[in-house]
């Protein structure tokens, strides 16, 4: 049985090998430092997901989730986060 550990940086292939554990709503830091929330699996693809992107906000506004239909591959995921970033 695999136990998910929040805050632990995973090897590049970890989430590809464990893509069956991915669920909508999970929040991850990406390899490039960005933060995403899993939205839904890409239809017809066994591993890719559409995600919401965390934005830092602009003009004094707080950050939030943006729906650009960004597509990620599990090898992009590095660290499972407990929640969205706070500023």
Tab-separated table of N, CA, C and O in Angstrom:
chain	number	residue	atom	x	y	z
A	1	UNK	N	0.847	-1.180	0.000
A	1	UNK	CA	0.000	0.000	0.000
A	1	UNK	C	0.894	1.245	0.000
A	1	UNK	O	1.856	1.325	0.750
A	2	UNK	N	0.561	2.209	-0.822
A	2	UNK	CA	1.320	3.449	-0.905
A	2	UNK	C	0.673	4.509	-0.031
A	2	UNK	O	-0.526	4.711	-0.081
A	3	UNK	N	1.478	5.178	0.776
A	3	UNK	CA	0.982	6.251	1.628
A	3	UNK	C	1.414	7.577	1.008
A	3	UNK	O	2.594	7.781	0.721
A	4	UNK	N	0.461	8.474	0.771
A	4	UNK	CA	0.774	9.779	0.202
A	4	UNK	C	1.359	10.666	1.288
A	4	UNK	O	0.802	10.785	2.368
A	5	UNK	N	2.488	11.270	0.986
A	5	UNK	CA	3.137	12.145	1.952
A	5	UNK	C	3.135	13.562	1.418
A	5	UNK	O	3.784	13.848	0.421
A	6	UNK	N	2.383	14.435	2.082
A	6	UNK	CA	2.365	15.830	1.691
A	6	UNK	C	3.688	16.467	2.049
A	6	UNK	O	4.283	16.171	3.076
A	7	UNK	N	4.137	17.358	1.171
A	7	UNK	CA	5.357	18.101	1.437
A	7	UNK	C	6.636	17.368	1.082
A	7	UNK	O	7.715	17.903	1.246
A	8	UNK	N	6.535	16.141	0.593
A	8	UNK	CA	7.727	15.386	0.210
A	8	UNK	C	7.949	15.533	-1.295
A	8	UNK	O	7.057	15.279	-2.087
A	9	UNK	N	9.146	15.940	-1.683
A	9	UNK	CA	9.488	16.056	-3.099
A	9	UNK	C	9.713	14.648	-3.633
A	9	UNK	O	10.474	13.865	-3.070
A	10	UNK	N	9.014	14.332	-4.722
A	10	UNK	CA	9.086	12.995	-5.300
A	10	UNK	C	10.039	12.960	-6.488
A	10	UNK	O	10.310	13.975	-7.113
A	11	UNK	N	10.507	11.785	-6.804
A	11	UNK	CA	11.322	11.573	-7.996
A	11	UNK	C	10.464	11.841	-9.237
A	11	UNK	O	9.237	11.695	-9.195
A	12	UNK	N	11.088	12.223	-10.358
A	12	UNK	CA	10.333	12.608	-11.556
A	12	UNK	C	9.321	11.578	-12.054
A	12	UNK	O	8.286	11.946	-12.580
A	13	UNK	N	9.577	10.298	-11.868
A	13	UNK	CA	8.652	9.291	-12.385
A	13	UNK	C	7.659	8.782	-11.344
A	13	UNK	O	6.808	7.953	-11.639
A	14	UNK	N	7.725	9.280	-10.107
A	14	UNK	CA	6.860	8.768	-9.031
A	14	UNK	C	5.378	8.879	-9.387
A	14	UNK	O	4.639	7.898	-9.310
A	15	UNK	N	4.934	10.076	-9.755
A	15	UNK	CA	3.502	10.259	-10.011
A	15	UNK	C	3.064	9.610	-11.319
A	15	UNK	O	1.900	9.275	-11.481
A	16	UNK	N	3.994	9.387	-12.232
A	16	UNK	CA	3.649	8.621	-13.441
A	16	UNK	C	3.378	7.172	-13.052
A	16	UNK	O	2.377	6.595	-13.458
A	17	UNK	N	4.259	6.605	-12.251
A	17	UNK	CA	4.090	5.225	-11.816
A	17	UNK	C	2.888	5.044	-10.898
A	17	UNK	O	2.331	3.954	-10.806
A	18	UNK	N	2.483	6.117	-10.192
A	18	UNK	CA	1.354	6.058	-9.256
A	18	UNK	C	0.187	6.934	-9.723
A	18	UNK	O	-0.582	7.427	-8.900
A	19	UNK	N	0.043	7.090	-11.045
A	19	UNK	CA	-1.010	7.980	-11.559
A	19	UNK	C	-2.412	7.524	-11.149
A	19	UNK	O	-3.332	8.335	-11.114
A	20	UNK	N	-2.572	6.271	-10.791
A	20	UNK	CA	-3.870	5.772	-10.328
A	20	UNK	C	-4.285	6.395	-8.989
A	20	UNK	O	-5.454	6.337	-8.606
A	21	UNK	N	-3.339	7.023	-8.270
A	21	UNK	CA	-3.638	7.672	-6.990
A	21	UNK	C	-4.094	9.124	-7.142
A	21	UNK	O	-4.572	9.729	-6.184
A	22	UNK	N	-3.919	9.686	-8.333
A	22	UNK	CA	-4.274	11.092	-8.550
A	22	UNK	C	-5.787	11.276	-8.533
A	22	UNK	O	-6.523	10.456	-9.084
A	23	UNK	N	-6.228	12.382	-7.886
A	23	UNK	CA	-7.651	12.675	-7.767
A	23	UNK	C	-7.885	14.165	-7.971
A	23	UNK	O	-7.035	14.994	-7.613
A	24	UNK	N	-9.052	14.493	-8.489
A	24	UNK	CA	-9.437	15.900	-8.629
A	24	UNK	C	-9.325	16.589	-7.274
A	24	UNK	O	-9.672	16.012	-6.249
A	25	UNK	N	-8.815	17.828	-7.307
A	25	UNK	CA	-8.686	18.609	-6.083
A	25	UNK	C	-7.310	18.551	-5.443
A	25	UNK	O	-6.990	19.388	-4.602
A	26	UNK	N	-6.486	17.570	-5.811
A	26	UNK	CA	-5.141	17.487	-5.242
A	26	UNK	C	-4.325	18.679	-5.748
A	26	UNK	O	-4.454	19.099	-6.893
A	27	UNK	N	-3.478	19.221	-4.876
A	27	UNK	CA	-2.678	20.410	-5.195
A	27	UNK	C	-1.206	20.016	-5.199
A	27	UNK	O	-0.735	19.362	-4.268
A	28	UNK	N	-0.498	20.448	-6.259
A	28	UNK	CA	0.901	20.079	-6.427
A	28	UNK	C	1.764	21.275	-6.791
A	28	UNK	O	1.321	22.180	-7.493
A	29	UNK	N	3.009	21.216	-6.339
A	29	UNK	CA	4.035	22.096	-6.882
A	29	UNK	C	4.640	21.364	-8.067
A	29	UNK	O	4.883	20.156	-8.012
A	30	UNK	N	4.868	22.104	-9.149
A	30	UNK	CA	5.433	21.529	-10.352
A	30	UNK	C	6.950	21.627	-10.352
A	30	UNK	O	7.547	22.356	-9.554
A	31	UNK	N	7.551	20.939	-11.277
A	31	UNK	CA	9.003	20.972	-11.454
A	31	UNK	C	9.507	22.398	-11.640
A	31	UNK	O	10.562	22.761	-11.140
A	32	UNK	N	8.728	23.249	-12.331
A	32	UNK	CA	9.155	24.628	-12.606
A	32	UNK	C	8.801	25.604	-11.485
A	32	UNK	O	8.992	26.809	-11.619
A	33	UNK	N	8.244	25.109	-10.372
A	33	UNK	CA	7.899	25.953	-9.235
A	33	UNK	C	6.462	26.441	-9.233
A	33	UNK	O	6.002	27.015	-8.253
A	34	UNK	N	5.736	26.237	-10.323
A	34	UNK	CA	4.326	26.608	-10.369
A	34	UNK	C	3.502	25.709	-9.460
A	34	UNK	O	3.962	24.660	-8.997
A	35	UNK	N	2.265	26.125	-9.196
A	35	UNK	CA	1.351	25.355	-8.356
A	35	UNK	C	0.059	25.130	-9.135
A	35	UNK	O	-0.467	26.050	-9.758
A	36	UNK	N	-0.421	23.887	-9.115
A	36	UNK	CA	-1.643	23.528	-9.829
A	36	UNK	C	-2.552	22.693	-8.942
A	36	UNK	O	-2.105	22.058	-7.984
A	37	UNK	N	-3.836	22.735	-9.297
A	37	UNK	CA	-4.824	21.863	-8.648
A	37	UNK	C	-5.400	20.973	-9.739
A	37	UNK	O	-5.839	21.466	-10.795
A	38	UNK	N	-5.390	19.658	-9.510
A	38	UNK	CA	-5.932	18.744	-10.506
A	38	UNK	C	-7.425	18.993	-10.677
A	38	UNK	O	-8.170	19.083	-9.703
A	39	UNK	N	-7.850	19.120	-11.938
A	39	UNK	CA	-9.255	19.341	-12.243
A	39	UNK	C	-9.907	18.041	-12.714
A	39	UNK	O	-10.741	17.475	-12.031
A	40	UNK	N	-9.464	17.561	-13.890
A	40	UNK	CA	-10.079	16.359	-14.456
A	40	UNK	C	-9.085	15.677	-15.390
A	40	UNK	O	-8.236	16.330	-15.986
A	41	UNK	N	-9.213	14.354	-15.518
A	41	UNK	CA	-8.337	13.645	-16.449
A	41	UNK	C	-8.629	14.073	-17.885
A	41	UNK	O	-9.762	14.417	-18.228
A	42	UNK	N	-7.614	14.037	-18.725
A	42	UNK	CA	-7.787	14.313	-20.147
A	42	UNK	C	-8.493	13.109	-20.761
A	42	UNK	O	-8.003	11.978	-20.628
A	43	UNK	N	-9.641	13.316	-21.407
A	43	UNK	CA	-10.372	12.190	-22.007
A	43	UNK	C	-9.503	11.441	-23.021
A	43	UNK	O	-8.781	12.053	-23.808
A	44	UNK	N	-9.559	10.118	-22.969
A	44	UNK	CA	-8.833	9.294	-23.921
A	44	UNK	C	-7.353	9.145	-23.618
A	44	UNK	O	-6.631	8.513	-24.370
A	45	UNK	N	-6.887	9.737	-22.531
A	45	UNK	CA	-5.472	9.645	-22.136
A	45	UNK	C	-5.422	9.014	-20.758
A	45	UNK	O	-6.147	9.416	-19.860
A	46	UNK	N	-4.560	8.069	-20.561
A	46	UNK	CA	-4.514	7.360	-19.294
A	46	UNK	C	-3.770	8.058	-18.179
A	46	UNK	O	-3.834	7.613	-17.037
A	47	UNK	N	-3.054	9.153	-18.488
A	47	UNK	CA	-2.224	9.757	-17.448
A	47	UNK	C	-2.342	11.273	-17.331
A	47	UNK	O	-2.200	11.801	-16.238
A	48	UNK	N	-2.567	12.002	-18.417
A	48	UNK	CA	-2.571	13.465	-18.373
A	48	UNK	C	-3.818	14.024	-17.688
A	48	UNK	O	-4.878	13.399	-17.705
A	49	UNK	N	-3.650	15.226	-17.101
A	49	UNK	CA	-4.733	15.912	-16.405
A	49	UNK	C	-4.843	17.360	-16.871
A	49	UNK	O	-3.833	17.991	-17.196
A	50	UNK	N	-6.074	17.880	-16.857
A	50	UNK	CA	-6.291	19.318	-16.954
A	50	UNK	C	-6.216	19.850	-15.524
A	50	UNK	O	-6.675	19.188	-14.585
A	51	UNK	N	-5.636	21.044	-15.374
A	51	UNK	CA	-5.436	21.596	-14.037
A	51	UNK	C	-5.867	23.057	-13.973
A	51	UNK	O	-5.978	23.734	-14.993
A	52	UNK	N	-6.090	23.528	-12.745
A	52	UNK	CA	-6.246	24.948	-12.458
A	52	UNK	C	-4.863	25.462	-12.079
A	52	UNK	O	-4.122	24.796	-11.357
A	53	UNK	N	-4.510	26.643	-12.561
A	53	UNK	CA	-3.209	27.249	-12.261
A	53	UNK	C	-3.353	28.262	-11.133
A	53	UNK	O	-4.290	29.070	-11.138
A	54	UNK	N	-2.416	28.250	-10.172
A	54	UNK	CA	-2.393	29.248	-9.118
A	54	UNK	C	-1.759	30.519	-9.672
A	54	UNK	O	-0.688	30.484	-10.260
A	55	UNK	N	-2.446	31.643	-9.500
A	55	UNK	CA	-1.894	32.930	-9.923
A	55	UNK	C	-1.641	33.772	-8.679
A	55	UNK	O	-2.379	33.693	-7.696
A	56	UNK	N	-0.596	34.569	-8.718
A	56	UNK	CA	-0.228	35.391	-7.571
A	56	UNK	C	-1.070	36.653	-7.454
A	56	UNK	O	-0.932	37.396	-6.502
A	57	UNK	N	-1.923	36.898	-8.410
A	57	UNK	CA	-2.733	38.112	-8.379
A	57	UNK	C	-1.964	39.284	-8.962
A	57	UNK	O	-0.780	39.200	-9.260
A	58	UNK	N	-2.651	40.391	-9.137
A	58	UNK	CA	-2.030	41.593	-9.689
A	58	UNK	C	-2.795	42.795	-9.187
A	58	UNK	O	-3.923	42.684	-8.734
A	59	UNK	N	-2.170	43.923	-9.206
A	59	UNK	CA	-2.834	45.139	-8.775
A	59	UNK	C	-3.313	45.096	-7.337
A	59	UNK	O	-4.356	45.644	-7.007
A	60	UNK	N	-2.568	44.424	-6.463
A	60	UNK	CA	-2.946	44.358	-5.056
A	60	UNK	C	-3.953	43.275	-4.729
A	60	UNK	O	-4.354	43.123	-3.588
A	61	UNK	N	-4.367	42.517	-5.731
A	61	UNK	CA	-5.330	41.435	-5.484
A	61	UNK	C	-4.623	40.201	-4.962
A	61	UNK	O	-3.466	39.948	-5.272
A	62	UNK	N	-5.357	39.419	-4.182
A	62	UNK	CA	-4.829	38.150	-3.701
A	62	UNK	C	-4.774	37.162	-4.857
A	62	UNK	O	-5.484	37.297	-5.843
A	63	UNK	N	-3.942	36.146	-4.697
A	63	UNK	CA	-3.850	35.101	-5.705
A	63	UNK	C	-5.098	34.238	-5.723
A	63	UNK	O	-5.955	34.325	-4.849
A	64	UNK	N	-5.182	33.388	-6.717
A	64	UNK	CA	-6.319	32.491	-6.830
A	64	UNK	C	-6.136	31.515	-7.976
A	64	UNK	O	-5.130	31.540	-8.674
A	65	UNK	N	-7.112	30.655	-8.154
A	65	UNK	CA	-7.063	29.644	-9.204
A	65	UNK	C	-7.580	30.212	-10.516
A	65	UNK	O	-8.581	30.909	-10.538
A	66	UNK	N	-6.895	29.877	-11.592
A	66	UNK	CA	-7.295	30.295	-12.935
A	66	UNK	C	-7.509	29.049	-13.783
A	66	UNK	O	-6.714	28.107	-13.738
A	67	UNK	N	-8.588	29.059	-14.554
A	67	UNK	CA	-8.922	27.918	-15.406
A	67	UNK	C	-8.515	28.211	-16.845
A	67	UNK	O	-9.266	28.798	-17.612
A	68	UNK	N	-7.298	27.816	-17.190
A	68	UNK	CA	-6.787	27.984	-18.552
A	68	UNK	C	-6.794	26.670	-19.318
A	68	UNK	O	-6.279	26.602	-20.420
A	69	UNK	N	-7.332	25.604	-18.713
A	69	UNK	CA	-7.277	24.256	-19.284
A	69	UNK	C	-5.849	23.830	-19.581
A	69	UNK	O	-5.564	23.181	-20.580
A	70	UNK	N	-4.938	24.201	-18.684
A	70	UNK	CA	-3.558	23.747	-18.786
A	70	UNK	C	-3.546	22.234	-18.629
A	70	UNK	O	-4.262	21.668	-17.808
A	71	UNK	N	-2.721	21.599	-19.425
A	71	UNK	CA	-2.611	20.142	-19.407
A	71	UNK	C	-1.236	19.768	-18.858
A	71	UNK	O	-0.223	20.301	-19.295
A	72	UNK	N	-1.212	18.855	-17.904
A	72	UNK	CA	0.059	18.406	-17.335
A	72	UNK	C	0.178	16.888	-17.459
A	72	UNK	O	-0.810	16.169	-17.622
A	73	UNK	N	1.409	16.435	-17.363
A	73	UNK	CA	1.717	15.010	-17.333
A	73	UNK	C	2.203	14.692	-15.911
A	73	UNK	O	2.833	15.553	-15.279
A	74	UNK	N	1.921	13.525	-15.380
A	74	UNK	CA	2.335	13.230	-14.014
A	74	UNK	C	3.826	13.428	-13.731
A	74	UNK	O	4.203	13.683	-12.589
A	75	UNK	N	4.675	13.347	-14.745
A	75	UNK	CA	6.100	13.576	-14.506
A	75	UNK	C	6.402	15.046	-14.201
A	75	UNK	O	7.495	15.364	-13.740
A	76	UNK	N	5.423	15.951	-14.425
A	76	UNK	CA	5.590	17.368	-14.081
A	76	UNK	C	5.399	17.621	-12.587
A	76	UNK	O	5.812	18.652	-12.075
A	77	UNK	N	4.735	16.698	-11.898
A	77	UNK	CA	4.384	16.871	-10.487
A	77	UNK	C	5.558	16.526	-9.592
A	77	UNK	O	6.182	15.478	-9.744
A	78	UNK	N	5.861	17.390	-8.631
A	78	UNK	CA	6.994	17.152	-7.739
A	78	UNK	C	6.595	16.979	-6.285
A	78	UNK	O	7.138	16.151	-5.589
A	79	UNK	N	5.661	17.810	-5.807
A	79	UNK	CA	5.377	17.804	-4.371
A	79	UNK	C	3.883	17.997	-4.145
A	79	UNK	O	3.300	18.959	-4.620
A	80	UNK	N	3.281	17.081	-3.402
A	80	UNK	CA	1.881	17.182	-3.013
A	80	UNK	C	1.789	18.205	-1.891
A	80	UNK	O	2.496	18.098	-0.879
A	81	UNK	N	0.940	19.207	-2.067
A	81	UNK	CA	0.788	20.281	-1.074
A	81	UNK	C	-0.525	20.093	-0.304
A	81	UNK	O	-1.508	19.619	-0.861
A	82	UNK	N	-0.556	20.523	0.967
A	82	UNK	CA	-1.777	20.384	1.760
A	82	UNK	C	-2.867	21.374	1.364
A	82	UNK	O	-4.047	21.132	1.593
A	83	UNK	N	-2.471	22.521	0.787
A	83	UNK	CA	-3.442	23.539	0.403
A	83	UNK	C	-2.798	24.522	-0.573
A	83	UNK	O	-1.601	24.442	-0.843
A	84	UNK	N	-3.594	25.455	-1.044
A	84	UNK	CA	-3.093	26.487	-1.950
A	84	UNK	C	-2.114	27.391	-1.219
A	84	UNK	O	-2.187	27.536	0.002
A	85	UNK	N	-1.203	28.003	-1.963
A	85	UNK	CA	-0.265	28.961	-1.314
A	85	UNK	C	-1.018	30.106	-0.649
A	85	UNK	O	-2.108	30.480	-1.053
A	86	UNK	N	-0.407	30.669	0.376
A	86	UNK	CA	-0.965	31.856	1.033
A	86	UNK	C	0.055	32.965	0.955
A	86	UNK	O	1.257	32.722	0.916
A	87	UNK	N	-0.426	34.187	0.924
A	87	UNK	CA	0.483	35.343	0.835
A	87	UNK	C	0.223	36.271	1.994
A	87	UNK	O	-0.804	36.483	2.451
